[in-house]
mmCIF file of C-alpha atoms in Angstrom:
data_model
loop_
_atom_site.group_PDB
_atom_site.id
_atom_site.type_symbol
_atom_site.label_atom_id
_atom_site.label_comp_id
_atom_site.label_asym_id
_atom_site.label_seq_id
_atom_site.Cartn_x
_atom_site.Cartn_y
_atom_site.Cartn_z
ATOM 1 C CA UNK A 283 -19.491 -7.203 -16.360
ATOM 2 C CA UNK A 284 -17.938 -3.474 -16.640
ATOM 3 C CA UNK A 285 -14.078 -3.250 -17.643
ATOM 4 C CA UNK A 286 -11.575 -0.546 -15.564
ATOM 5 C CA UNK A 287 -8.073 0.201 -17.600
ATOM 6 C CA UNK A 288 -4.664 -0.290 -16.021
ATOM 7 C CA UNK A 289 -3.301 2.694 -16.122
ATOM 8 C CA UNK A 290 -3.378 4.588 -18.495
ATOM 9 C CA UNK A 291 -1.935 1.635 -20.829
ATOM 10 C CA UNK A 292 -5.032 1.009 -22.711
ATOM 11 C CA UNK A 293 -5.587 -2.496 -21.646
ATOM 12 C CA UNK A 294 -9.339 -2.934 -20.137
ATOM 13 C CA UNK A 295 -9.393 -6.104 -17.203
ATOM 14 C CA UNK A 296 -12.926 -6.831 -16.249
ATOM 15 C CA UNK A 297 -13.510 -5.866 -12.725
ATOM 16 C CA UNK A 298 -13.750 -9.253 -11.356
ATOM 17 C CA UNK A 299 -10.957 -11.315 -12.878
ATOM 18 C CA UNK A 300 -9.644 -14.645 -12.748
ATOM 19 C CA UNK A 301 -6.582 -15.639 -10.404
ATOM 20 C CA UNK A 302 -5.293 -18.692 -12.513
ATOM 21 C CA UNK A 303 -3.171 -19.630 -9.369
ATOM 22 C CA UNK A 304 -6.229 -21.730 -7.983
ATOM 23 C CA UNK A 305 -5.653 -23.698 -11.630
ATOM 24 C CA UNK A 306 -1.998 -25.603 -11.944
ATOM 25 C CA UNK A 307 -1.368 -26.491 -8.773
ATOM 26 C CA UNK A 308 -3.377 -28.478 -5.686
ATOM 27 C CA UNK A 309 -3.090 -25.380 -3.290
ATOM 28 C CA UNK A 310 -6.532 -24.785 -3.078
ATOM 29 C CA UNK A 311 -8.307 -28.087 -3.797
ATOM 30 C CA UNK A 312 -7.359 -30.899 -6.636
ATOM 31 C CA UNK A 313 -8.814 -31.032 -9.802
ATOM 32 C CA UNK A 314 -8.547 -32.651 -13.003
ATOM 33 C CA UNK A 315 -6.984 -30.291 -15.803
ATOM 34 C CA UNK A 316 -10.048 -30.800 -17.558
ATOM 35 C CA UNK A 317 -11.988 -29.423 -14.686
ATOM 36 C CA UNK A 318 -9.733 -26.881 -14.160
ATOM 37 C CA UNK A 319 -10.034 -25.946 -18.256
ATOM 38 C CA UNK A 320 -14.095 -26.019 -18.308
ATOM 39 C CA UNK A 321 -13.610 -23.427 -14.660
ATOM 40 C CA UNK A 322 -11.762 -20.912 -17.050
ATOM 41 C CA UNK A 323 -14.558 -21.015 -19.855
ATOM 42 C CA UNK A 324 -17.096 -21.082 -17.151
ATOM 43 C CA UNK A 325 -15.674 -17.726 -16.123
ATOM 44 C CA UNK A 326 -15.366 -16.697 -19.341
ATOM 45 C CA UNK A 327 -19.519 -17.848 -19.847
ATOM 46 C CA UNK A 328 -20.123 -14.845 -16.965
ATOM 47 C CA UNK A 329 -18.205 -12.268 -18.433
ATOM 48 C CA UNK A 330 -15.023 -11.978 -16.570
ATOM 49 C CA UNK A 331 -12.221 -11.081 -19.751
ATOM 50 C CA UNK A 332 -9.412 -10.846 -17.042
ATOM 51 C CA UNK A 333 -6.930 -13.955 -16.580
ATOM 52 C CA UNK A 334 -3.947 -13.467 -14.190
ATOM 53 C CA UNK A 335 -1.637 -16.517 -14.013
ATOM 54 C CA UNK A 336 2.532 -16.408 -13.180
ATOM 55 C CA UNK A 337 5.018 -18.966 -14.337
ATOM 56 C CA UNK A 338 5.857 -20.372 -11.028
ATOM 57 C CA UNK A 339 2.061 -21.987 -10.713
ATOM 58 C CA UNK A 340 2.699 -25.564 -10.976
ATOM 59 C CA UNK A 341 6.011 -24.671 -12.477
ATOM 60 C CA UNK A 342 4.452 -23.684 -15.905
ATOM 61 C CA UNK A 343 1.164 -25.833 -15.512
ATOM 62 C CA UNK A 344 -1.060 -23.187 -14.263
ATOM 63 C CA UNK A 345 -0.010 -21.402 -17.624
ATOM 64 C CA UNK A 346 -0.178 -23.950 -19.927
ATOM 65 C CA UNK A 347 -3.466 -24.871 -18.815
ATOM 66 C CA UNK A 348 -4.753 -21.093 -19.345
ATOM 67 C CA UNK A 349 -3.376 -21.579 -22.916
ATOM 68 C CA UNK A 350 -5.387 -24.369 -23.576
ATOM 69 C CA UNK A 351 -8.679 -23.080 -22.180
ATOM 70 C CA UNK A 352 -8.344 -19.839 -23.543
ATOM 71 C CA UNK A 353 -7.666 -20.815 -26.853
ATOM 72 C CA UNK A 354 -9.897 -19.617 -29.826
ATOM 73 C CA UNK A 355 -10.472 -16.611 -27.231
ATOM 74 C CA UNK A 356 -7.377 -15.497 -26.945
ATOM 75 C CA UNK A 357 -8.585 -12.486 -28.519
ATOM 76 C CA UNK A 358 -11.504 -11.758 -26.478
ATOM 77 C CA UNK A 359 -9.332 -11.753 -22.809
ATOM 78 C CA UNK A 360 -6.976 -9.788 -21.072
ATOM 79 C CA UNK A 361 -4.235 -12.033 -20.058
ATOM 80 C CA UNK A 362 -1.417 -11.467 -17.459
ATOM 81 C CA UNK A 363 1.899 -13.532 -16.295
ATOM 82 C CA UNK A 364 4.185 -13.000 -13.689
ATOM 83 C CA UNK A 365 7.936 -13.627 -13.780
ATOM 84 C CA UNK A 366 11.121 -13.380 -11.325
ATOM 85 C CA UNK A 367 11.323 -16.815 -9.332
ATOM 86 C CA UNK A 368 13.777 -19.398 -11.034
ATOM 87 C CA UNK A 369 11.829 -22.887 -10.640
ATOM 88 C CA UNK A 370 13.891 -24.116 -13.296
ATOM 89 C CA UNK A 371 16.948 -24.789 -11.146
ATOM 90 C CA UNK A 372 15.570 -25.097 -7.640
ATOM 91 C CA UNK A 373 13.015 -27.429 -6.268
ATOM 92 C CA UNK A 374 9.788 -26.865 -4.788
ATOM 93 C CA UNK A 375 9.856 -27.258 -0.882
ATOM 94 C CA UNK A 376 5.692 -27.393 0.306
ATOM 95 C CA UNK A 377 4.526 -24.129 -0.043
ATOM 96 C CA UNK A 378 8.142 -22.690 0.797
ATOM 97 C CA UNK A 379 9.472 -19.716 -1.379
ATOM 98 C CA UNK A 380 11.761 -20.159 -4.306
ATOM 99 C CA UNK A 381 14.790 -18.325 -5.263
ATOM 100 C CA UNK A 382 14.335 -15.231 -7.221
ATOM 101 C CA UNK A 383 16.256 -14.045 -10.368
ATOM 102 C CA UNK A 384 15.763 -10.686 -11.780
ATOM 103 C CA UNK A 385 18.914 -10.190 -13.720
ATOM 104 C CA UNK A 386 17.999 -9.262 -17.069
ATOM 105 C CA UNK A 387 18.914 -12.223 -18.996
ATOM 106 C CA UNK A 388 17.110 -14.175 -16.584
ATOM 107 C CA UNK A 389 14.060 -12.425 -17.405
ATOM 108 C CA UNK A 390 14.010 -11.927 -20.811
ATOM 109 C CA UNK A 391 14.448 -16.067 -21.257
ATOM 110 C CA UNK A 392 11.294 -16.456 -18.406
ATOM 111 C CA UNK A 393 8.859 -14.371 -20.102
ATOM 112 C CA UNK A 394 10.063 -16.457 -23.533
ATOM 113 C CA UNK A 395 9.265 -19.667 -21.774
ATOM 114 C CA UNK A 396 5.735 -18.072 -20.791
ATOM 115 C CA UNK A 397 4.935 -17.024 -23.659
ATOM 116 C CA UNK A 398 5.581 -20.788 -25.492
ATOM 117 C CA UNK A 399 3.554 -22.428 -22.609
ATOM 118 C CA UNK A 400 0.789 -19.451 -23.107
ATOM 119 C CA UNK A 401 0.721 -20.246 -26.940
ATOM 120 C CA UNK A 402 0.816 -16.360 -28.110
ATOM 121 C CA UNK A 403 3.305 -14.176 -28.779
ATOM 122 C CA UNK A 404 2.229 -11.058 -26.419
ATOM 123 C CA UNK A 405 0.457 -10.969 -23.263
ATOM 124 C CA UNK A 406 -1.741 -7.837 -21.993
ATOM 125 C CA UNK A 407 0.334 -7.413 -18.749
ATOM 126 C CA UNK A 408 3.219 -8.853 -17.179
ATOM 127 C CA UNK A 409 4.377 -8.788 -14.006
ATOM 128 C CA UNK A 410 7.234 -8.817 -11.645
ATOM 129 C CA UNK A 411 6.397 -11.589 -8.812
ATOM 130 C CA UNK A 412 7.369 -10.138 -5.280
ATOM 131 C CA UNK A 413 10.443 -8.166 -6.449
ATOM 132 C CA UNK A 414 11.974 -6.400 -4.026
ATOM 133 C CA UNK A 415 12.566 -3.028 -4.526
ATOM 134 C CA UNK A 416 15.987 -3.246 -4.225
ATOM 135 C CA UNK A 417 16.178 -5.687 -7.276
ATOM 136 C CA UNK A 418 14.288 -3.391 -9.469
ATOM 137 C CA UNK A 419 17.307 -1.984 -11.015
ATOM 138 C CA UNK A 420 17.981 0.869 -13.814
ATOM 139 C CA UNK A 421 18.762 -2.396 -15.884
ATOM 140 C CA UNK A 422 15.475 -4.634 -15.187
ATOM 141 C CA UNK A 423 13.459 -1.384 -15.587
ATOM 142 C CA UNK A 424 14.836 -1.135 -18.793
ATOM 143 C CA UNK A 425 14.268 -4.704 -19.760
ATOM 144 C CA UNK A 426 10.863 -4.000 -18.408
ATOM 145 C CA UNK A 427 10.395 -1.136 -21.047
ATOM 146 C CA UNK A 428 11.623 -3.595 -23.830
ATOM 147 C CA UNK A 429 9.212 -5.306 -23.035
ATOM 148 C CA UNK A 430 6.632 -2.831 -23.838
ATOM 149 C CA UNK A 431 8.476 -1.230 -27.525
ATOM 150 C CA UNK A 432 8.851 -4.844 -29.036
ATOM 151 C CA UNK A 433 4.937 -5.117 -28.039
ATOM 152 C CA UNK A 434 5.422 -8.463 -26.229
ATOM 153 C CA UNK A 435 4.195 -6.672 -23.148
ATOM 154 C CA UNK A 436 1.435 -3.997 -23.635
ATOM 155 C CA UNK A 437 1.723 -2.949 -19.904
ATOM 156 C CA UNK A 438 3.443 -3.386 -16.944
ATOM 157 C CA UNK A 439 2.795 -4.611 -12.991
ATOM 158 C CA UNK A 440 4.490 -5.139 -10.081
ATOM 159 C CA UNK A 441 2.799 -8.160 -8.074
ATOM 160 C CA UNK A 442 3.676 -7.857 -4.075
ATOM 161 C CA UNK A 443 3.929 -10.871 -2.134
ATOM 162 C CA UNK A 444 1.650 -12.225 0.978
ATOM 163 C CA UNK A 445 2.431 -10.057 4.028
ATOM 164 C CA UNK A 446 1.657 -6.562 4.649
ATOM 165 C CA UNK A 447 4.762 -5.308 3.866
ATOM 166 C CA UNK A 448 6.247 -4.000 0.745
ATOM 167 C CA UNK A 449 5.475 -0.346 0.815
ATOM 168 C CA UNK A 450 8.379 0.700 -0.593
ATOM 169 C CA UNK A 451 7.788 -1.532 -2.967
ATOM 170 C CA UNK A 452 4.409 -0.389 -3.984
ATOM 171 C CA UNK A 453 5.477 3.054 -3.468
ATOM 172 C CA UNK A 454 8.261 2.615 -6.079
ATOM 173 C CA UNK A 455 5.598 0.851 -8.683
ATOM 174 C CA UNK A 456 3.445 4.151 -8.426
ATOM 175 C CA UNK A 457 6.557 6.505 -8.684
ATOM 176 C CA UNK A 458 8.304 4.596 -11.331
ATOM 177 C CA UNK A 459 6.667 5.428 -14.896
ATOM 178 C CA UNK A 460 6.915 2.039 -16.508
ATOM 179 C CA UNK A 461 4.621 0.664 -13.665
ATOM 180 C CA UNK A 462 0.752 0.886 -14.751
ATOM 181 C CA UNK A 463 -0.214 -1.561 -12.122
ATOM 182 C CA UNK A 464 0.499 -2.865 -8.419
ATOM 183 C CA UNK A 465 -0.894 -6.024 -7.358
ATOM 184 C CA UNK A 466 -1.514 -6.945 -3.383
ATOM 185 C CA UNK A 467 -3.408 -8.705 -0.771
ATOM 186 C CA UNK A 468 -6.269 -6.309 -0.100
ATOM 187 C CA UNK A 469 -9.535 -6.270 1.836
ATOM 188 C CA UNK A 470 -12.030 -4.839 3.931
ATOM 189 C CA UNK A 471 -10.156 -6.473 6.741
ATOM 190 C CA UNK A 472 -6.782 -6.406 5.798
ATOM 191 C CA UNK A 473 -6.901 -2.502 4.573
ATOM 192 C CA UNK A 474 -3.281 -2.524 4.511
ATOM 193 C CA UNK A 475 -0.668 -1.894 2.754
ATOM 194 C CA UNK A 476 -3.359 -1.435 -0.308
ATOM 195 C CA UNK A 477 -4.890 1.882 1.412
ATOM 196 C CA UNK A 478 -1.346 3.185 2.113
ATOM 197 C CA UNK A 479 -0.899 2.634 -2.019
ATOM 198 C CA UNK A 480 -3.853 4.826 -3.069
ATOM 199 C CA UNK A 481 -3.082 7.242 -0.912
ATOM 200 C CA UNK A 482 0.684 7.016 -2.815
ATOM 201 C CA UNK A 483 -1.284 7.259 -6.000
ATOM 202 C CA UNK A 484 -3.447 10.243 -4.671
ATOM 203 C CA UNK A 485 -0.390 12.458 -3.052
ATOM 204 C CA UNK A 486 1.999 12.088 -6.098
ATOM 205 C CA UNK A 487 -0.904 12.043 -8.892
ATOM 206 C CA UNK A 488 -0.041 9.069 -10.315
ATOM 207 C CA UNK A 489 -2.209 7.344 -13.086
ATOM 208 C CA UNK A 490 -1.361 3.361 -11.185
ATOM 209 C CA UNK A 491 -3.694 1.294 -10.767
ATOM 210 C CA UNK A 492 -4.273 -1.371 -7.604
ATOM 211 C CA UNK A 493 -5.569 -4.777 -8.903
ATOM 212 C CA UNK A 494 -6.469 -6.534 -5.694
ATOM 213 C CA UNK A 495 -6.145 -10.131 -4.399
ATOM 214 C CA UNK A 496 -7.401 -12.252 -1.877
ATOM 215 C CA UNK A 497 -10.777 -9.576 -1.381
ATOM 216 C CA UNK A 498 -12.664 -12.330 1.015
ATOM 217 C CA UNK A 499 -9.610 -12.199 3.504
ATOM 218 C CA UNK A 500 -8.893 -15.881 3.596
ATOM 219 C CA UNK A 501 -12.406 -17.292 3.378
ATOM 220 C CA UNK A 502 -14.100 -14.914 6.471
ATOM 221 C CA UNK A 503 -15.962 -12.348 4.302
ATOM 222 C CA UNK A 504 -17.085 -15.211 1.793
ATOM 223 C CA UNK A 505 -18.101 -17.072 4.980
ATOM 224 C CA UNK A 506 -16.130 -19.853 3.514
ATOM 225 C CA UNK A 507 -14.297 -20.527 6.621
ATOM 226 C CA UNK A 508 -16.620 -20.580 10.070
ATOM 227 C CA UNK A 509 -16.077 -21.920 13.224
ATOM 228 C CA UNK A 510 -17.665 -25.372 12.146
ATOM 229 C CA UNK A 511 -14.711 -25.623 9.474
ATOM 230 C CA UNK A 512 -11.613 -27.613 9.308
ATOM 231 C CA UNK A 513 -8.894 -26.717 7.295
ATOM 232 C CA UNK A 514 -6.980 -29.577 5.507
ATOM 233 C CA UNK A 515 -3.275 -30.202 6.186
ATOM 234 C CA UNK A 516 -2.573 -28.640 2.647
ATOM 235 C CA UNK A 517 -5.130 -25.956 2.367
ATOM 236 C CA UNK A 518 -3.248 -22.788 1.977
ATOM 237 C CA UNK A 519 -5.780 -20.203 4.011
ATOM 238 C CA UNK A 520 -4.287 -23.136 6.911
ATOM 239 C CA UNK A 521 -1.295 -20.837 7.780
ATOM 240 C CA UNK A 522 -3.558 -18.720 9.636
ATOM 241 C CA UNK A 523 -3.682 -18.627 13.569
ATOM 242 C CA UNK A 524 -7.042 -19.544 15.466
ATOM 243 C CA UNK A 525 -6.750 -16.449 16.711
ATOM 244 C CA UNK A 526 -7.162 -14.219 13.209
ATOM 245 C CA UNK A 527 -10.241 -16.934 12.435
ATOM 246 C CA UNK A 528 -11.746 -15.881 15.673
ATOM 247 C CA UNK A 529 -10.954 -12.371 16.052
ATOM 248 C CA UNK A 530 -12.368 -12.207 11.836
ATOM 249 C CA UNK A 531 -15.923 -13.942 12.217
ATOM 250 C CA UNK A 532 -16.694 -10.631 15.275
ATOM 251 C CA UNK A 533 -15.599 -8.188 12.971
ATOM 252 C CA UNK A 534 -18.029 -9.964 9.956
ATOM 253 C CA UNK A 535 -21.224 -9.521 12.445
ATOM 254 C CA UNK A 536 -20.049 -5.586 12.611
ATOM 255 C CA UNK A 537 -20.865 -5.312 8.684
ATOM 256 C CA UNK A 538 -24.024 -7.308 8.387
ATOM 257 C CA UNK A 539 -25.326 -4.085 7.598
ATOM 258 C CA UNK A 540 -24.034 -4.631 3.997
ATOM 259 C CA UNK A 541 -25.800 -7.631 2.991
ATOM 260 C CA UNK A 542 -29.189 -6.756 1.093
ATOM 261 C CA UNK A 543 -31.425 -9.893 1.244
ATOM 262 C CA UNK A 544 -31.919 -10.132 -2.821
ATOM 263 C CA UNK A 545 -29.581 -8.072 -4.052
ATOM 264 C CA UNK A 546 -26.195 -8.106 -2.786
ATOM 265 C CA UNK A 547 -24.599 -10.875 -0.693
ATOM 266 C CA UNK A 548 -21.540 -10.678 1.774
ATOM 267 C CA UNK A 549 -19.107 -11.912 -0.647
ATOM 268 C CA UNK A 550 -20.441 -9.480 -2.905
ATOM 269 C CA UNK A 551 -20.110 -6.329 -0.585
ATOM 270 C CA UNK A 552 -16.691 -7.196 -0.237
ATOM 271 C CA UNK A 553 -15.939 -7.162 -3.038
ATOM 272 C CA UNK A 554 -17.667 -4.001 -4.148
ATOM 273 C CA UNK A 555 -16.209 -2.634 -0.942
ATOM 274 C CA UNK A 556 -12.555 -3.095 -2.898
ATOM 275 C CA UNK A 557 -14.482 -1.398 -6.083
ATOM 276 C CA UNK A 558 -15.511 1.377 -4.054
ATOM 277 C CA UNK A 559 -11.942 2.579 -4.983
ATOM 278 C CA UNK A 560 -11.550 4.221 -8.294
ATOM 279 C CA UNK A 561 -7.759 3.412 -8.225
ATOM 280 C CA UNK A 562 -9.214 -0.120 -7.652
ATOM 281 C CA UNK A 563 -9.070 -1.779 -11.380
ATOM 282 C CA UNK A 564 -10.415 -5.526 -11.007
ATOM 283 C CA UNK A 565 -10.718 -7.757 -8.230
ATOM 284 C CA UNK A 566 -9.102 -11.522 -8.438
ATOM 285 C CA UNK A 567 -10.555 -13.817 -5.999
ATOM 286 C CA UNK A 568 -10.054 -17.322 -5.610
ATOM 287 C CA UNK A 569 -12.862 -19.283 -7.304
ATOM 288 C CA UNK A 570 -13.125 -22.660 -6.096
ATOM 289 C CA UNK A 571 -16.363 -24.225 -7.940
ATOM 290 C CA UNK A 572 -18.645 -22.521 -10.292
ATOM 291 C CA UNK A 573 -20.718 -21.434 -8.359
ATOM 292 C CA UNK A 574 -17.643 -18.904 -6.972
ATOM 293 C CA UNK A 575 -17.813 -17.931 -10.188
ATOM 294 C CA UNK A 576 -21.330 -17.315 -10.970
ATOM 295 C CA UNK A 577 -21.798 -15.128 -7.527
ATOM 296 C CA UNK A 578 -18.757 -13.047 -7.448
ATOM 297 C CA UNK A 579 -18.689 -12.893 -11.513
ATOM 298 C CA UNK A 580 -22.216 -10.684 -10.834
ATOM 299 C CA UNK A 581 -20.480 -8.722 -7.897
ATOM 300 C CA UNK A 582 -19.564 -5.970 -10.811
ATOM 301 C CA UNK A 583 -23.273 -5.864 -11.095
ATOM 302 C CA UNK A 584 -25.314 -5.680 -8.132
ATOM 303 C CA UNK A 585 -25.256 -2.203 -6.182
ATOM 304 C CA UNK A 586 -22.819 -0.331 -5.237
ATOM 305 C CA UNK A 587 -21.528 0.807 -1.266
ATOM 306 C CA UNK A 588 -23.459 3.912 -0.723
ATOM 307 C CA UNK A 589 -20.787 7.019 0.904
ATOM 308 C CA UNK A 590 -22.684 6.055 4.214
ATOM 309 C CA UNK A 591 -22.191 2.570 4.053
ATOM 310 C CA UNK A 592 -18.431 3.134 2.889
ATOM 311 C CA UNK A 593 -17.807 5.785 5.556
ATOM 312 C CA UNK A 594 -19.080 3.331 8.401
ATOM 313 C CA UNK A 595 -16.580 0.651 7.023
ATOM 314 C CA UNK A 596 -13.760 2.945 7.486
ATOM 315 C CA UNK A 597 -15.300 4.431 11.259
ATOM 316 C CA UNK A 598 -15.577 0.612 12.247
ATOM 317 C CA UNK A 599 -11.478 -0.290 10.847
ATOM 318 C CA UNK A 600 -10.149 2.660 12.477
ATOM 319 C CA UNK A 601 -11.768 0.900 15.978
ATOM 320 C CA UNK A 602 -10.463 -2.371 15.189
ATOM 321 C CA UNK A 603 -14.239 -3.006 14.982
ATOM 322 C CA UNK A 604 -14.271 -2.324 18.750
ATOM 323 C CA UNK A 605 -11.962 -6.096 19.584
ATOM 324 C CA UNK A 606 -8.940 -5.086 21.847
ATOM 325 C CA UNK A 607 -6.987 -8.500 21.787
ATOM 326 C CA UNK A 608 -4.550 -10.364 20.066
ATOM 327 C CA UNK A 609 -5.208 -12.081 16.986
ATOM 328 C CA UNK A 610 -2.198 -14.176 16.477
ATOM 329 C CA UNK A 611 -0.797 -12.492 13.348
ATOM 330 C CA UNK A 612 2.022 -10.111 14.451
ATOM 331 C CA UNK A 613 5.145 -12.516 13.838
ATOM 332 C CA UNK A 614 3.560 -12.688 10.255
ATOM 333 C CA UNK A 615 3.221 -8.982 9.508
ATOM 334 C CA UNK A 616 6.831 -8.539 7.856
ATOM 335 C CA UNK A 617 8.224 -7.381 4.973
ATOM 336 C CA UNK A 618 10.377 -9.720 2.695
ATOM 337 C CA UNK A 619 13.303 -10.439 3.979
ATOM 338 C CA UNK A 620 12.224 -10.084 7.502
ATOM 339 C CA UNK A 621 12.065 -6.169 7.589
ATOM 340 C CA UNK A 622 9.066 -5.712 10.161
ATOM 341 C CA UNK A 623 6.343 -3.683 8.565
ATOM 342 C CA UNK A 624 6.359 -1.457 12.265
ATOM 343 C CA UNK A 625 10.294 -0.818 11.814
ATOM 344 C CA UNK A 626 9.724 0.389 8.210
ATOM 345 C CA UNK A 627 7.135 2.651 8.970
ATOM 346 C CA UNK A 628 4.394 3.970 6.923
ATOM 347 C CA UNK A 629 6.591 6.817 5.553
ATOM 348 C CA UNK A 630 8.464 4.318 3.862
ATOM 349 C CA UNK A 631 9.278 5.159 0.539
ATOM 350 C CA UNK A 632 11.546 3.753 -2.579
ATOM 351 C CA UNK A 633 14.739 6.109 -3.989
ATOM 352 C CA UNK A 634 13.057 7.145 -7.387
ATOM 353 C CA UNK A 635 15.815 6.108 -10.460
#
């Protein structure tokens, strides 16, 4: 396993990390917490040092069950929270979202509470969960670089939600110093916003990094999800229209070209794919079993995309991999708070503080 920094914070995260969202909650399959305990030192077994959790997981489960597992390594890991919902005083509604609270006081008593459920007194990173930009205040940037003096917080993220929105709000977490890191669904399918952020980090020379989530775009470039599948009520990749599934498993045949029988699987390319990217730092996906974890754990491992292969990615994207239909997603490509990623625009930027 190789390590990338955030940044340039100092903190190493292992290229392939752990998304501790999949533990603490019954999102993506139930488990017992001892299950979920022996997946995290299972992880840890293969080399991955990286564990990203947030406080809203289970409403503090997700990160008291990290504490546990982690334990007697605390020392050995990097290991990153998110805060900025208030599950305290609002209930859970399905997989509805929560109220957010980013006043100050708000935050400094959440990252507290994390901390206590994490059992240390520091984490490696902490991040804002889907702030938007206009939240991110002169006085929660501040609070953010308190954070960092009193050495509760060695560096600093901003974690973007679901939809491919939030450029400005990527934009602002490369332009705004105390950012080292931006977090965001990002894949070989889904190439946006995440492209549009390294390209940010490029044109203004900024030292951000991109950790990326969700790499095997809902289960299609693991091959997780096929047309023989069916999708539980509660499974969270459900949300997705037949259309995407459909439009998704023509677009995998395009890259079959990637696989190399032996040496480098699908899930692995995709991955790598992400890695590709030197702005790219680790890679979270979401391990179900073990066996997730042993194959993707070795994706920092097996060979790299050559330029060609790379280049013929990008010539097949720009084509829409040669499908000209609808894929059911456009009423979910929005910003938050409803402000249509097309209205917006790519030029969309952040007012620097």
């Amino acid at each position: 396993m190789h390590d990338r920094e955030l940044g340039n914070s100092g903190v190493a995260v292992s290229e392939i990390g752990f998304g501790a969202w999949v533990i603490g909650t019954d999102w993506w399959g139930d488990r017992t917490e001892d299950q979920a305990v022996e997946m995290v030192q299972h992880a840890l077994d293969r080399g991955i040092t990286y564990f990203d959790t947030g406080d809203v997981y289970g409403h503090g489960n997700s990160e008291e069950l990290l504490g546990r597992a982690l334990g007697e390594h605390r020392e050995e890991v990097t290991l990153a929270t998110k805060i900025g919902y208030d599950f305290y005083n609002n209930p859970q509604a399905g997989h509805g979202e929560l109220p957010k609270e980013l006043t100050p006081e708000y935050l400094r008593e959440a990252f507290d509470k994390s901390l206590d459920r994490l059992g240390t007194d520091h984490v490696e990173f902490l991040q804002l969960h889907n702030a938007n930009v206009e939240e991110v205040t002169p006085e929660v940037l501040e609070v953010l670089r308190e954070f960092k003096a009193d050495g509760r917080a060695e560096s600093i993220g901003w974690a973007l939600g679901p939809s491919i929105g939030w450029l400005a709000e990527g934009d602002a977490a490369a332009e705004y110093e105390v950012f080292d890191a931006v977090q965001t669904v990002f894949n070989l399918f889904e190439q946006e916003p995440g492209m549009h952020f390294i390209e940010t980090i490029r044109e203004i020379d900024a030292a951000t990094s991109v950790l990326a989530r969700v790499p095997h775009s809902s289960g299609l470039l693991n091959e997780q999800v096929t047309p023989e599948t069916e999708l539980g009520e509660g499974d969270h990749r459900s949300y997705r229209p037949d259309e995407w599934y459909e439009t998704g498993w023509e677009k995998l045949e395009a890259i079959r070209f990637l696989e190399r029988d032996g040496e480098r699987t699908m899930s692995q390319a995709a991955i790598r794919w992400l890695l590709f990217h030197d702005e790219v730092a680790s890679v979270t996906p979401t391990f179900r079993t073990t066996d997730d974890i042993d194959e993707w754990a070795a994706a920092s491992d097996v060979p790299s995309l050559s330029a060609d292969e790379y280049e013929h990615v990008q010539e097949l994207y720009a084509e829409n991999f040669g499908i000209d239909r609808f894929d059911g997603m456009d009423e979910l490509r929005t910003s938050v708070d409803g402000e249509d990623i097309q209205a917006a625009g790519l030029d969309k930027r952040a007012a620097s503080y």
